C-alpha positions as MATLAB code, in Angstrom:
seq = 'MTIEICDSEMFDVYSKAIKNGGSLFDSVYYFVDNFSPDSETLVKEYQAVINALINRTKIKLYKATKYRVKLPGLADSFGQQYVTRLKNGDSYFACGEKKNSVVIDKLIQEFAKDEVDYIMKSVIEGIVEEVK';
ca = [
      64.559  129.382   18.672;
      61.610  127.765   20.439;
      61.434  124.220   21.761;
      58.110  122.375   21.692;
      57.007  119.906   24.331;
      53.724  118.042   24.623;
      53.476  117.266   28.355;
      51.220  119.901   29.964;
      52.282  119.071   33.539;
      55.937  119.543   32.589;
      55.077  122.793   30.830;
      53.280  124.082   33.955;
      56.327  123.390   36.131;
      58.580  125.014   33.517;
      56.335  128.117   33.496;
      56.488  128.362   37.289;
      60.278  127.975   37.194;
      60.450  130.939   34.789;
      57.967  133.047   36.790;
      59.860  132.469   40.022;
      62.689  134.327   38.349;
      65.906  134.437   40.252;
      69.136  133.041   38.965;
      69.652  130.418   36.314;
      70.432  127.964   39.106;
      67.139  128.791   40.883;
      65.085  128.145   37.732;
      66.770  124.826   36.987;
      66.613  123.760   40.636;
      62.894  124.585   40.852;
      62.147  122.592   37.702;
      64.209  119.526   38.713;
      62.818  119.608   42.263;
      59.179  119.797   41.094;
      59.036  117.510   38.075;
      60.202  113.970   37.497;
      59.564  112.216   34.163;
      57.352  109.152   34.594;
      58.339  107.404   31.377;
      61.131  107.074   28.858;
      59.035  109.199   26.517;
      59.259  112.212   28.815;
      62.987  111.931   29.488;
      63.875  113.589   26.153;
      61.484  116.474   26.794;
      62.740  116.756   30.393;
      66.323  117.094   29.180;
      65.231  119.611   26.526;
      63.515  121.755   29.173;
      66.601  121.752   31.398;
      68.741  122.778   28.404;
      66.207  125.467   27.518;
      66.305  126.853   31.057;
      70.103  126.930   30.983;
      70.210  128.552   27.528;
      67.178  130.804   28.188;
      65.357  129.270   25.218;
      61.583  129.627   25.068;
      59.338  126.585   25.245;
      55.828  126.212   23.913;
      53.247  123.539   24.487;
      51.760  121.582   21.610;
      49.127  118.883   21.559;
      50.715  115.617   20.498;
      48.746  112.852   18.872;
      48.107  110.057   21.341;
      47.509  106.404   20.538;
      45.798  103.515   22.329;
      47.139   99.977   21.821;
      44.243   97.538   21.432;
      44.913   93.905   22.285;
      42.847   91.938   19.743;
      41.330   88.759   21.097;
      41.735   89.879   24.707;
      38.465   90.797   26.382;
      36.811   90.168   29.709;
      33.605   91.206   31.473;
      34.788   94.830   31.256;
      35.206   94.607   27.493;
      38.109   95.096   25.121;
      41.561   95.114   26.719;
      44.210   97.770   26.027;
      47.874   98.158   26.933;
      47.981  100.105   30.191;
      50.566  101.315   32.690;
      50.444  103.110   36.005;
      51.106  106.826   35.672;
      54.244  106.569   37.777;
      55.269  103.101   36.617;
      57.184  101.527   33.790;
      55.484   98.128   33.525;
      52.685   97.448   31.061;
      49.615   95.266   31.521;
      46.252   94.567   29.876;
      43.216   96.412   31.197;
      39.741   97.379   29.994;
      39.214  100.919   28.687;
      39.168  103.389   31.558;
      36.579  106.157   31.490;
      36.310  107.027   35.195;
      38.303  110.231   35.883;
      39.651  108.900   39.193;
      41.062  105.826   37.467;
      42.275  107.842   34.473;
      44.450  109.912   36.838;
      46.235  106.722   37.942;
      46.409  104.748   34.691;
      47.727  105.615   31.258;
      46.183  104.043   28.163;
      47.069  106.727   25.631;
      50.676  106.952   24.554;
      52.919  109.097   22.354;
      54.125  107.510   19.120;
      57.615  106.683   20.407;
      56.193  104.860   23.441;
      53.803  102.919   21.180;
      56.800  101.927   19.050;
      58.571  100.717   22.202;
      55.491   98.740   23.303;
      55.076   97.113   19.886;
      58.778   96.238   19.672;
      58.576   94.670   23.135;
      55.555   92.579   22.126;
      57.080   91.455   18.839;
      60.406   90.589   20.461;
      58.672   89.035   23.472;
      60.010   85.834   24.861;
      58.023   82.653   24.331;
      58.672   80.115   27.044;
      58.110   76.378   26.714;
      55.894   74.960   29.427;
      56.791   71.489   30.671;
];
C-alpha cells in the first residue's frame, strides 16, 4: 500500500527521515522534529506520514489541484483582492495577487480544496454585526 501526499516540503522531510535510517523511533523523531504542519489542511497528511513511518508504508508525492479564492468587488490600487494567509498563520485576509517570489514565500493565496471549503463556509457563516 502507498500513501499519497501533496505537500512537497513534508515529502522532503519524510524522505530525509527514511534516508537517515536508524530505528523506527529515530525516523519518527526526525520527521516530527523537522516538520510542523502550518494549516489544518496539512494535519491529515502529517498524521498519515507519521502512521506510514510507524507501519513502514511507502509515501509518494502527487501534485494536488490548487485554488485561489477571488473576492469579487474588492479591489484596490494593487488590483483584484484574493483570500490570503501567512504561510505559518491561520488567519485569512484580503490581499492583491502576489507575484514576487519573496512575498510568495511568506503568503499563501493558493489552497487545497478542503481549505477552500473551510474558507467558503467561514465566509457564508460569517457574523454580521449591527453598527450603532
